[in-house]
Short mmCIF file of C-alpha atoms in Angstrom, two decimals:
data_model
loop_
_atom_site.label_atom_id
_atom_site.label_comp_id
_atom_site.label_asym_id
_atom_site.label_seq_id
_atom_site.Cartn_x
_atom_site.Cartn_y
_atom_site.Cartn_z
CA UNK D 1 0.00 0.00 0.00
CA UNK D 2 1.38 3.42 -0.94
CA UNK D 3 1.59 6.32 1.50
CA UNK D 4 -0.77 9.02 0.27
CA UNK D 5 -0.48 12.76 0.75
CA UNK D 6 -3.64 12.80 2.85
CA UNK D 7 -2.17 10.18 5.20
CA UNK D 8 0.92 12.33 5.69
CA UNK D 9 -1.23 15.40 6.29
CA UNK D 10 -3.27 13.60 8.97
CA UNK D 11 -0.17 12.22 10.71
CA UNK D 12 0.89 14.29 13.70
CA UNK D 13 2.49 13.72 17.07
CA UNK D 14 0.11 13.73 20.03
CA UNK D 15 0.53 15.08 23.54
CA UNK D 16 -1.26 13.92 26.69
CA UNK D 17 -1.77 14.80 30.34
CA UNK D 18 -2.41 11.90 32.67
CA UNK D 19 -5.52 11.59 34.81
CA UNK D 20 -5.57 9.94 38.28
CA UNK D 21 -5.10 6.15 38.08
CA UNK D 22 -7.37 4.02 40.28
CA UNK D 23 -5.47 0.77 40.05
CA UNK D 24 -5.44 0.17 36.29
CA UNK D 25 -2.39 -1.43 34.69
CA UNK D 26 -2.10 1.23 31.99
CA UNK D 27 -2.75 4.94 31.68
CA UNK D 28 -3.67 4.65 28.02
CA UNK D 29 -7.35 5.31 28.75
CA UNK D 30 -6.74 7.59 31.73
CA UNK D 31 -5.23 10.57 29.96
CA UNK D 32 -6.47 13.65 28.17
CA UNK D 33 -5.11 14.67 24.79
CA UNK D 34 -3.61 18.13 24.67
CA UNK D 35 -3.63 20.00 21.38
CA UNK D 36 -0.71 22.29 20.66
CA UNK D 37 -3.15 25.16 20.23
CA UNK D 38 -3.69 24.92 24.00
CA UNK D 39 0.02 25.61 24.55
CA UNK D 40 -0.29 28.73 22.41
CA UNK D 41 -3.26 29.89 24.51
CA UNK D 42 -1.37 29.24 27.75
CA UNK D 43 1.59 31.26 26.43
CA UNK D 44 -0.62 34.30 25.74
CA UNK D 45 -2.12 35.90 28.90
CA UNK D 46 -5.26 36.80 26.95
CA UNK D 47 -5.88 33.10 26.32
CA UNK D 48 -5.60 31.96 29.93
CA UNK D 49 -8.34 29.92 31.54
CA UNK D 50 -9.18 32.69 34.00
CA UNK D 51 -10.59 34.73 31.09
CA UNK D 52 -13.13 31.99 30.32
CA UNK D 53 -16.59 32.86 31.71
CA UNK D 54 -17.48 29.19 32.05
CA UNK D 55 -14.52 28.62 34.39
CA UNK D 56 -14.76 31.83 36.44
CA UNK D 57 -18.27 33.16 36.09
CA UNK D 58 -19.37 36.80 36.24
CA UNK D 59 -21.75 37.96 38.98
CA UNK D 60 -25.45 37.72 38.13
CA UNK D 61 -27.80 40.20 39.84
CA UNK D 62 -31.54 40.79 39.83
CA UNK D 63 -32.43 44.44 39.21
CA UNK D 64 -35.90 46.05 38.88
CA UNK D 65 -37.09 47.06 35.44
CA UNK D 66 -37.94 50.78 35.24
CA UNK D 67 -40.49 52.44 32.97
CA UNK D 68 -40.05 55.62 30.90
CA UNK D 69 -40.57 57.75 34.00
CA UNK D 70 -37.84 55.86 35.85
CA UNK D 71 -40.42 54.21 38.10
CA UNK D 72 -40.32 50.48 39.07
CA UNK D 73 -42.61 48.28 36.99
CA UNK D 74 -42.64 45.41 39.47
CA UNK D 75 -40.65 43.22 37.11
CA UNK D 76 -37.02 42.20 37.40
CA UNK D 77 -34.25 41.22 35.03
CA UNK D 78 -30.94 39.41 35.35
CA UNK D 79 -27.87 41.59 34.77
CA UNK D 80 -24.38 40.17 34.33
CA UNK D 81 -21.72 42.20 36.13
CA UNK D 82 -18.13 41.73 34.95
CA UNK D 83 -15.63 40.82 37.63
CA UNK D 84 -11.90 41.33 37.92
CA UNK D 85 -9.77 38.80 36.03
CA UNK D 86 -6.00 38.65 36.50
CA UNK D 87 -3.80 36.71 34.08
CA UNK D 88 -0.06 36.57 34.74
CA UNK D 89 2.47 35.71 31.98
CA UNK D 90 4.27 33.14 34.14
CA UNK D 91 4.54 30.77 31.17
CA UNK D 92 6.62 33.36 29.31
CA UNK D 93 8.82 33.87 32.36
CA UNK D 94 9.45 30.12 32.66
CA UNK D 95 10.10 29.82 28.92
CA UNK D 96 12.60 32.68 28.82
CA UNK D 97 14.41 31.44 31.94
CA UNK D 98 14.81 27.95 30.44
CA UNK D 99 16.01 29.34 27.11
CA UNK D 100 18.51 31.66 28.78
CA UNK D 101 20.30 28.79 30.48
CA UNK D 102 19.97 26.43 27.49
CA UNK D 103 20.93 28.83 24.68
CA UNK D 104 22.88 31.55 26.50
CA UNK D 105 26.24 30.02 25.56
CA UNK D 106 27.47 29.18 22.06
CA UNK D 107 27.70 25.56 20.95
CA UNK D 108 31.04 24.06 21.97
CA UNK D 109 32.60 22.18 19.04
CA UNK D 110 34.72 19.10 19.75
CA UNK D 111 37.33 18.10 17.15
CA UNK D 112 37.93 14.35 17.57
CA UNK D 113 41.22 14.38 15.69
CA UNK D 114 43.64 14.64 18.61
CA UNK D 115 46.58 15.63 16.41
CA UNK D 116 45.17 17.60 13.44
CA UNK D 117 47.39 18.93 10.69
CA UNK D 118 47.61 22.64 9.95
CA UNK D 119 45.29 22.15 6.97
CA UNK D 120 42.70 20.32 9.10
CA UNK D 121 42.95 23.05 11.70
CA UNK D 122 42.29 25.69 9.03
CA UNK D 123 39.21 23.72 7.89
CA UNK D 124 37.98 23.56 11.49
CA UNK D 125 38.32 27.34 11.81
CA UNK D 126 36.40 27.80 8.53
CA UNK D 127 33.68 25.57 9.94
CA UNK D 128 33.35 27.61 13.16
CA UNK D 129 33.40 30.92 11.28
CA UNK D 130 30.75 29.60 8.88
CA UNK D 131 28.56 28.55 11.82
CA UNK D 132 28.52 32.14 13.06
CA UNK D 133 28.26 33.62 9.56
CA UNK D 134 25.11 31.62 8.82
CA UNK D 135 23.52 32.54 12.20
CA UNK D 136 23.32 28.94 13.35
CA UNK D 137 23.15 30.05 16.99
CA UNK D 138 19.84 31.70 16.09
CA UNK D 139 18.73 28.45 14.46
CA UNK D 140 19.57 26.61 17.69
CA UNK D 141 17.54 29.16 19.68
CA UNK D 142 14.48 28.93 17.40
CA UNK D 143 14.64 25.12 17.49
CA UNK D 144 14.82 24.96 21.29
CA UNK D 145 12.23 27.73 21.74
CA UNK D 146 9.67 25.84 19.67
CA UNK D 147 10.17 22.61 21.64
CA UNK D 148 10.02 24.41 24.99
CA UNK D 149 6.85 26.31 24.01
CA UNK D 150 4.86 23.81 21.91
CA UNK D 151 6.49 20.41 22.44
CA UNK D 152 8.18 19.84 19.07
CA UNK D 153 10.15 21.48 16.26
CA UNK D 154 11.88 20.65 12.98
CA UNK D 155 15.16 22.02 11.64
CA UNK D 156 15.47 22.04 7.85
CA UNK D 157 18.80 22.47 6.04
CA UNK D 158 18.55 24.28 2.68
CA UNK D 159 20.91 24.59 -0.29
CA UNK D 160 20.19 27.50 -2.61
CA UNK D 161 22.64 28.53 -5.37
CA UNK D 162 25.56 26.90 -3.55
CA UNK D 163 24.71 28.79 -0.37
CA UNK D 164 23.66 27.15 2.87
CA UNK D 165 20.66 28.41 4.81
CA UNK D 166 18.15 26.95 7.22
CA UNK D 167 14.49 27.00 8.22
CA UNK D 168 12.88 26.08 11.52
CA UNK D 169 9.33 24.75 11.34
CA UNK D 170 7.18 25.35 14.39
CA UNK D 171 3.59 25.59 15.55
CA UNK D 172 4.61 29.02 16.86
CA UNK D 173 4.88 30.12 13.22
CA UNK D 174 1.63 28.49 12.15
CA UNK D 175 3.21 25.34 10.72
CA UNK D 176 1.86 21.82 11.04
CA UNK D 177 4.53 19.13 11.51
CA UNK D 178 3.95 15.66 10.05
CA UNK D 179 6.83 13.17 10.62
CA UNK D 180 6.68 9.70 9.03
CA UNK D 181 9.02 7.05 10.48
CA UNK D 182 9.92 3.51 9.50
CA UNK D 183 9.67 0.45 11.77
CA UNK D 184 13.02 1.32 13.40
CA UNK D 185 11.93 4.83 14.29
CA UNK D 186 14.07 6.57 11.65
CA UNK D 187 12.61 9.65 9.99
CA UNK D 188 11.93 8.80 6.32
CA UNK D 189 9.34 11.39 5.24
CA UNK D 190 8.46 14.76 6.67
CA UNK D 191 5.55 17.04 5.86
CA UNK D 192 5.12 20.71 6.73
CA UNK D 193 1.61 22.11 6.30
CA UNK D 194 0.81 25.81 6.16
CA UNK D 195 -1.62 28.24 4.60
CA UNK D 196 -0.85 31.05 2.17
CA UNK D 197 -2.88 33.47 0.10
CA UNK D 198 -3.51 32.34 -3.47
CA UNK D 199 -3.97 35.40 -5.70
CA UNK D 200 -5.55 33.35 -8.47
CA UNK D 201 -8.20 31.86 -6.19
CA UNK D 202 -8.26 34.99 -4.01
CA UNK D 203 -8.39 33.03 -0.77
CA UNK D 204 -6.23 31.34 1.85
CA UNK D 205 -5.16 27.95 0.53
CA UNK D 206 -3.58 24.99 2.39
CA UNK D 207 -0.14 23.86 1.21
CA UNK D 208 2.03 20.89 2.10
CA UNK D 209 5.80 20.51 1.65
CA UNK D 210 7.09 16.93 1.79
CA UNK D 211 10.75 15.89 2.08
CA UNK D 212 12.20 12.46 1.44
CA UNK D 213 15.78 11.21 1.08
CA UNK D 214 16.30 13.01 -2.24
CA UNK D 215 13.45 15.34 -3.15
CA UNK D 216 11.26 18.12 -1.80
CA UNK D 217 7.74 18.38 -3.20
CA UNK D 218 5.23 21.23 -2.86
CA UNK D 219 1.52 20.38 -2.99
CA UNK D 220 -1.71 22.27 -2.54
CA UNK D 221 -5.34 21.35 -1.94
CA UNK D 222 -8.43 22.00 -4.00
CA UNK D 223 -11.96 20.58 -4.11
CA UNK D 224 -12.56 21.79 -7.66
CA UNK D 225 -11.21 18.65 -9.35
CA UNK D 226 -8.06 20.14 -10.87
CA UNK D 227 -6.47 17.87 -13.49
CA UNK D 228 -2.86 17.89 -12.32
CA UNK D 229 -0.28 15.37 -11.21
CA UNK D 230 -0.68 13.50 -7.95
CA UNK D 231 2.04 11.82 -5.91
CA UNK D 232 2.46 9.00 -3.38
CA UNK D 233 5.33 7.17 -1.68
CA UNK D 234 6.17 3.47 -1.49
CA UNK D 235 5.63 2.18 2.06
CA UNK D 236 8.85 0.09 1.99
CA UNK D 237 11.37 2.13 0.00
CA UNK D 238 9.81 5.56 0.67
CA UNK D 239 10.45 6.51 -2.96
CA UNK D 240 7.92 8.84 -4.58
CA UNK D 241 5.68 7.84 -7.49
CA UNK D 242 4.17 10.53 -9.72
CA UNK D 243 0.85 9.91 -11.43
CA UNK D 244 -1.20 11.81 -14.01
CA UNK D 245 -4.36 10.60 -12.29
CA UNK D 246 -5.97 13.17 -10.02
CA UNK D 247 -5.79 12.58 -6.28
CA UNK D 248 -9.19 11.62 -4.92
CA UNK D 249 -8.44 13.48 -1.68
CA UNK D 250 -7.88 16.79 -3.47
CA UNK D 251 -4.09 17.18 -3.22
CA UNK D 252 -2.05 17.90 -6.35
CA UNK D 253 1.55 18.73 -7.16
CA UNK D 254 2.30 22.45 -7.65
CA UNK D 255 5.84 21.98 -8.99
CA UNK D 256 7.67 18.80 -9.88
CA UNK D 257 9.81 17.36 -7.05
CA UNK D 258 13.10 19.23 -6.60
CA UNK D 259 16.39 17.68 -5.52
CA UNK D 260 17.31 19.12 -2.10
CA UNK D 261 21.02 18.26 -2.52
CA UNK D 262 21.69 16.33 0.70
CA UNK D 263 22.65 12.68 1.08
CA UNK D 264 19.67 12.03 3.38
CA UNK D 265 16.50 13.77 4.44
CA UNK D 266 17.67 17.27 5.57
CA UNK D 267 15.27 17.40 8.52
CA UNK D 268 15.92 17.03 12.23
CA UNK D 269 12.63 16.61 14.11
CA UNK D 270 12.46 16.46 17.91
CA UNK D 271 9.51 16.03 20.23
CA UNK D 272 9.34 16.45 24.01
CA UNK D 273 6.76 14.05 25.44
CA UNK D 274 6.04 16.38 28.36
CA UNK D 275 4.87 19.13 25.99
CA UNK D 276 5.51 22.75 26.94
CA UNK D 277 8.11 23.45 29.62
CA UNK D 278 5.44 24.77 32.02
CA UNK D 279 3.02 21.83 31.63
CA UNK D 280 3.89 20.38 35.04
CA UNK D 281 2.80 23.56 36.85
CA UNK D 282 -0.05 24.72 34.60
CA UNK D 283 -2.68 23.69 37.17
CA UNK D 284 -0.89 25.73 39.86
CA UNK D 285 -0.77 28.74 37.54
CA UNK D 286 -4.56 28.48 37.03
CA UNK D 287 -5.07 28.38 40.80
CA UNK D 288 -2.78 31.37 41.35
CA UNK D 289 -4.63 33.46 38.79
CA UNK D 290 -7.97 32.48 40.35
CA UNK D 291 -6.75 33.54 43.80
CA UNK D 292 -5.40 36.84 42.44
CA UNK D 293 -8.66 37.54 40.62
CA UNK D 294 -10.65 36.95 43.80
CA UNK D 295 -8.29 39.25 45.70
CA UNK D 296 -8.67 42.02 43.12
CA UNK D 297 -12.47 41.65 43.13
CA UNK D 298 -12.53 41.72 46.91
CA UNK D 299 -10.38 44.87 46.98
CA UNK D 300 -12.85 46.75 44.77
CA UNK D 301 -15.28 46.73 47.68
CA UNK D 302 -13.15 46.48 50.79
CA UNK D 303 -9.67 47.86 50.07
CA UNK D 304 -10.76 51.47 50.80
CA UNK D 305 -12.55 53.00 53.75
CA UNK D 306 -16.33 53.19 53.54
CA UNK D 307 -18.25 56.32 54.68
CA UNK D 308 -21.18 55.54 56.95
CA UNK D 309 -23.89 58.30 56.93
CA UNK D 310 -26.72 58.45 59.51
CA UNK D 311 -29.87 60.61 59.29
CA UNK D 312 -31.13 63.06 56.65
CA UNK D 313 -28.18 64.65 54.91
CA UNK D 314 -27.48 66.85 51.92
CA UNK D 315 -24.19 66.13 50.11
CA UNK D 316 -22.16 68.81 48.38
CA UNK D 317 -19.87 67.05 45.93
CA UNK D 318 -19.88 63.40 44.91
CA UNK D 319 -19.48 60.44 47.20
CA UNK D 320 -17.86 58.53 44.33
CA UNK D 321 -15.05 61.04 44.33
CA UNK D 322 -14.67 63.52 47.17
CA UNK D 323 -17.53 64.93 49.23
CA UNK D 324 -16.86 68.60 49.99
CA UNK D 325 -19.52 68.99 52.69
CA UNK D 326 -22.30 67.11 54.50
CA UNK D 327 -25.30 69.17 55.72
CA UNK D 328 -27.46 67.41 58.32
CA UNK D 329 -31.14 68.32 58.82
CA UNK D 330 -31.23 67.39 62.53
CA UNK D 331 -28.99 66.80 65.49
CA UNK D 332 -29.20 63.01 65.12
CA UNK D 333 -27.24 63.07 61.86
CA UNK D 334 -23.75 61.62 61.84
CA UNK D 335 -21.02 60.45 59.43
CA UNK D 336 -17.90 58.40 59.96
CA UNK D 337 -15.48 56.08 58.12
CA UNK D 338 -15.35 52.34 58.52
CA UNK D 339 -11.79 51.08 58.50
CA UNK D 340 -10.79 49.06 55.44
CA UNK D 341 -10.51 45.32 55.74
CA UNK D 342 -7.01 43.78 55.70
CA UNK D 343 -6.19 40.74 53.64
CA UNK D 344 -5.92 37.75 55.92
CA UNK D 345 -2.53 36.19 56.58
CA UNK D 346 -3.83 32.85 55.30
CA UNK D 347 -4.70 34.45 51.96
CA UNK D 348 -1.23 35.97 51.71
CA UNK D 349 0.26 32.58 52.58
CA UNK D 350 -1.77 30.94 49.82
CA UNK D 351 -0.42 33.32 47.16
CA UNK D 352 3.15 33.07 48.38
CA UNK D 353 3.20 29.28 48.62
CA UNK D 354 1.49 28.80 45.25
CA UNK D 355 4.09 30.97 43.54
CA UNK D 356 6.85 29.15 45.41
CA UNK D 357 5.76 25.75 44.13
CA UNK D 358 5.25 27.07 40.59
CA UNK D 359 8.88 28.17 40.53
CA UNK D 360 10.03 24.98 42.22
CA UNK D 361 8.11 22.70 39.85
CA UNK D 362 9.39 24.49 36.77
CA UNK D 363 13.03 24.75 38.03
CA UNK D 364 12.86 28.51 37.67
CA UNK D 365 14.97 30.85 39.78
CA UNK D 366 14.18 34.52 40.15
CA UNK D 367 17.20 36.78 40.74
CA UNK D 368 17.75 37.91 44.34
CA UNK D 369 16.42 41.36 45.16
CA UNK D 370 19.54 42.49 46.99
CA UNK D 371 23.11 41.44 46.33
CA UNK D 372 26.04 43.01 48.11
CA UNK D 373 29.05 43.13 45.79
CA UNK D 374 30.36 40.34 43.58
CA UNK D 375 29.45 36.81 44.61
CA UNK D 376 31.92 33.93 44.24
CA UNK D 377 31.17 31.31 41.60
CA UNK D 378 30.19 28.67 44.17
CA UNK D 379 27.57 30.95 45.72
CA UNK D 380 26.13 31.78 42.30
CA UNK D 381 25.91 28.10 41.37
CA UNK D 382 24.14 27.28 44.62
CA UNK D 383 21.76 30.19 44.14
CA UNK D 384 20.85 29.05 40.61
CA UNK D 385 21.10 25.34 41.36
CA UNK D 386 17.54 24.42 40.19
CA UNK D 387 18.03 26.20 36.86
CA UNK D 388 21.44 24.55 36.44
CA UNK D 389 19.95 21.10 37.09
CA UNK D 390 17.24 21.72 34.48
CA UNK D 391 19.87 22.94 32.02
CA UNK D 392 21.99 19.80 32.46
CA UNK D 393 18.95 17.60 31.83
CA UNK D 394 18.06 19.65 28.75
CA UNK D 395 21.63 19.34 27.50
CA UNK D 396 21.41 15.53 27.42
CA UNK D 397 18.00 15.72 25.74
CA UNK D 398 19.01 18.14 22.96
CA UNK D 399 22.62 17.08 22.24
CA UNK D 400 21.69 14.28 19.81
CA UNK D 401 19.67 16.71 17.70
CA UNK D 402 22.47 19.30 17.88
CA UNK D 403 24.83 16.67 16.45
CA UNK D 404 22.46 16.09 13.51
CA UNK D 405 22.14 19.84 12.91
CA UNK D 406 25.95 20.18 12.97
CA UNK D 407 26.23 17.31 10.49
CA UNK D 408 23.69 18.90 8.12
CA UNK D 409 25.45 22.24 8.38
CA UNK D 410 28.84 20.67 7.66
CA UNK D 411 27.47 18.97 4.55
CA UNK D 412 25.63 22.06 3.31
CA UNK D 413 28.34 24.61 4.07
CA UNK D 414 31.01 22.49 2.33
CA UNK D 415 29.68 23.34 -1.15
CA UNK D 416 29.98 27.10 -0.68
CA UNK D 417 32.60 28.92 -2.71
CA UNK D 418 36.11 28.68 -1.27
CA UNK D 419 35.42 25.45 0.64
CA UNK D 420 36.61 21.95 -0.15
CA UNK D 421 33.96 19.22 0.05
CA UNK D 422 36.56 16.53 0.70
CA UNK D 423 38.13 18.55 3.53
CA UNK D 424 34.78 19.02 5.26
CA UNK D 425 33.91 15.34 4.81
CA UNK D 426 37.11 14.41 6.69
CA UNK D 427 36.34 16.88 9.47
CA UNK D 428 35.35 14.80 12.50
CA UNK D 429 33.51 17.29 14.66
CA UNK D 430 30.43 17.32 16.88
CA UNK D 431 28.57 19.97 18.83
CA UNK D 432 27.95 20.08 22.55
CA UNK D 433 25.55 22.44 24.29
CA UNK D 434 27.18 24.55 26.97
CA UNK D 435 24.81 25.57 29.77
CA UNK D 436 24.84 29.26 30.67
CA UNK D 437 25.53 29.95 34.34
CA UNK D 438 25.56 33.37 35.92
CA UNK D 439 29.19 33.77 36.87
CA UNK D 440 31.91 36.17 37.90
CA UNK D 441 33.81 36.72 34.63
CA UNK D 442 36.89 38.10 36.39
CA UNK D 443 37.15 35.00 38.56
CA UNK D 444 36.89 32.68 35.54
CA UNK D 445 39.58 34.61 33.67
CA UNK D 446 41.89 34.58 36.69
CA UNK D 447 41.46 30.80 37.04
CA UNK D 448 42.42 30.31 33.36
CA UNK D 449 45.50 32.51 33.77
CA UNK D 450 46.50 30.60 36.90
CA UNK D 451 46.11 27.29 35.08
CA UNK D 452 48.35 28.38 32.21
CA UNK D 453 51.05 29.93 34.41
CA UNK D 454 51.03 26.90 36.73
CA UNK D 455 51.51 24.55 33.80
CA UNK D 456 48.47 22.26 34.22
CA UNK D 457 46.38 23.99 31.51
CA UNK D 458 47.47 24.64 27.93
CA UNK D 459 47.03 27.97 26.16
CA UNK D 460 44.75 26.23 23.66
CA UNK D 461 42.43 24.96 26.44
CA UNK D 462 42.38 28.39 28.08
CA UNK D 463 41.57 29.98 24.72
CA UNK D 464 38.67 27.57 24.11
CA UNK D 465 37.15 28.38 27.51
CA UNK D 466 37.77 32.12 27.47
CA UNK D 467 34.67 34.30 27.07
CA UNK D 468 36.73 36.79 25.04
CA UNK D 469 38.19 34.35 22.50
CA UNK D 470 37.27 34.51 18.80
CA UNK D 471 36.72 31.44 16.62
CA UNK D 472 40.23 31.77 15.13
CA UNK D 473 41.92 32.82 18.38
CA UNK D 474 44.73 30.26 18.01
CA UNK D 475 45.61 31.64 14.58
CA UNK D 476 45.65 35.14 15.99
CA UNK D 477 47.98 34.06 18.77
CA UNK D 478 50.26 32.37 16.24
CA UNK D 479 50.35 35.48 14.03
CA UNK D 480 51.05 37.61 17.08
CA UNK D 481 54.00 35.38 18.06
CA UNK D 482 55.34 35.39 14.48
CA UNK D 483 55.13 39.17 14.39
CA UNK D 484 56.96 39.43 17.71
CA UNK D 485 59.77 37.20 16.36
CA UNK D 486 59.94 39.30 13.19
CA UNK D 487 60.18 42.51 15.20
CA UNK D 488 62.88 40.95 17.36
CA UNK D 489 64.89 39.94 14.30
CA UNK D 490 64.67 43.43 12.87
CA UNK D 491 65.71 44.93 16.21
CA UNK D 492 68.75 42.65 16.57
CA UNK D 493 69.76 43.20 12.95
CA UNK D 494 69.59 46.96 13.44
CA UNK D 495 71.61 46.84 16.67
CA UNK D 496 74.31 44.58 15.19
CA UNK D 497 74.70 46.47 11.92
CA UNK D 498 77.90 48.21 13.09
CA UNK D 499 79.11 45.95 15.93
CA UNK D 500 81.39 43.79 13.76
CA UNK D 501 79.16 40.67 13.77
CA UNK D 502 78.57 38.86 10.50
CA UNK D 503 75.23 37.55 9.28
CA UNK D 504 75.92 34.05 10.54
CA UNK D 505 76.56 35.23 14.09
CA UNK D 506 73.51 37.50 14.02
CA UNK D 507 71.28 34.64 12.90
CA UNK D 508 72.57 32.42 15.70
CA UNK D 509 71.84 35.15 18.25
CA UNK D 510 68.27 35.53 16.98
CA UNK D 511 67.63 31.76 17.17
CA UNK D 512 69.12 31.61 20.66
CA UNK D 513 66.84 34.40 21.93
CA UNK D 514 63.76 32.91 20.25
CA UNK D 515 64.33 29.54 21.89
#
């Protein structure tokens, strides 16, 4: 049986949240499916559950119906009174905190050739410069951001006129992701669905891009019975088959399949089973917003002092704003303020503890309000320990995908002008995520200097770990040393021009000083 376009379009990864288990052997039937659109709503404060009237209902009141003369008619009607609703962008805070620690440092490249030649070293420097030139750190950020926010993402390597570029497909951008795997779990086909405006039809039209091991095919959908080519893929070989027979599901090929130029499918797809990074504390966030909304609604009536008026009185001014004077008709009249009600300590405790467990459950650390001077590195690590633990777990989760992205970049960047394909094929390099930790930069630099001067750390290792080092820092150091030797030679030659030494003696002196 062939794999049809409609089957690819309907294939998507699913996300679930477990329900309480009452002794069953499996949770398969005790879970609720979560659509990625829910993650988008949770990320936007306007889409939070607290803004849903069915979850937190407005106040309903009975009020008398008045006639044209503003007199009661004896009838009543129900009036809905809006109440205070507070939505807090905690999901964005959690997302940005996670991304800061995960993507705050550049990818650390590891060259597995322990004794590379000068030519291999030059190729390695070209590779690192190309990584920065093609904004691959931004690609890493977009890839991780999508997974943290919506649960999955796809990195796509692109060759265009012998120039490497990339695309990141994400639900955040309105894309639909449709991975097709073989029996071993390897990605064999990948579909990206999206909508775009068709000026001929004058409407938004669904499109579908499908990648396989060799080709990329663009399709669109129509119910008008267009007589154009259809396409399907063999379920065993995953090779495409074009047909002049119209697709019964309505999909047809816009352009003939194009060769993408990579040796395998240029897609790296990754899914996090837990969904969004705040999924574990979403229920607590709902409860916090409900408690805050009730507090705000309560404060509308009781946060300010209330004026209590007794007897017949004439008011000059407006009680809603500021009453300028109160004129009493008899001696029994009186006016005084009732003291405002204070929020109970239990209510304050509820808000504080709920926020505490939201931050704890999401491994999020808020910066301290007061810090006196520079803190040592150990104190900073202890302070941000939960965020560091989350970052280390994320590192192990993402590193395999980073390796695939590095491999696709190496293959795509090799064809650019000035590069040698064979040299890049021999380059044995992988990428490793480096977790960002708030640190004292001066202390780190001093430790590197101490390691080099003490002899247990090489200059190359110190250069790789220095926050100030460029991608070609070793070459710069080498050029600097060569220039210093050249200047020294010129200085010695100038000084010995008239001291009776011959060229042979001068050369020996230069070599002796250099060594």
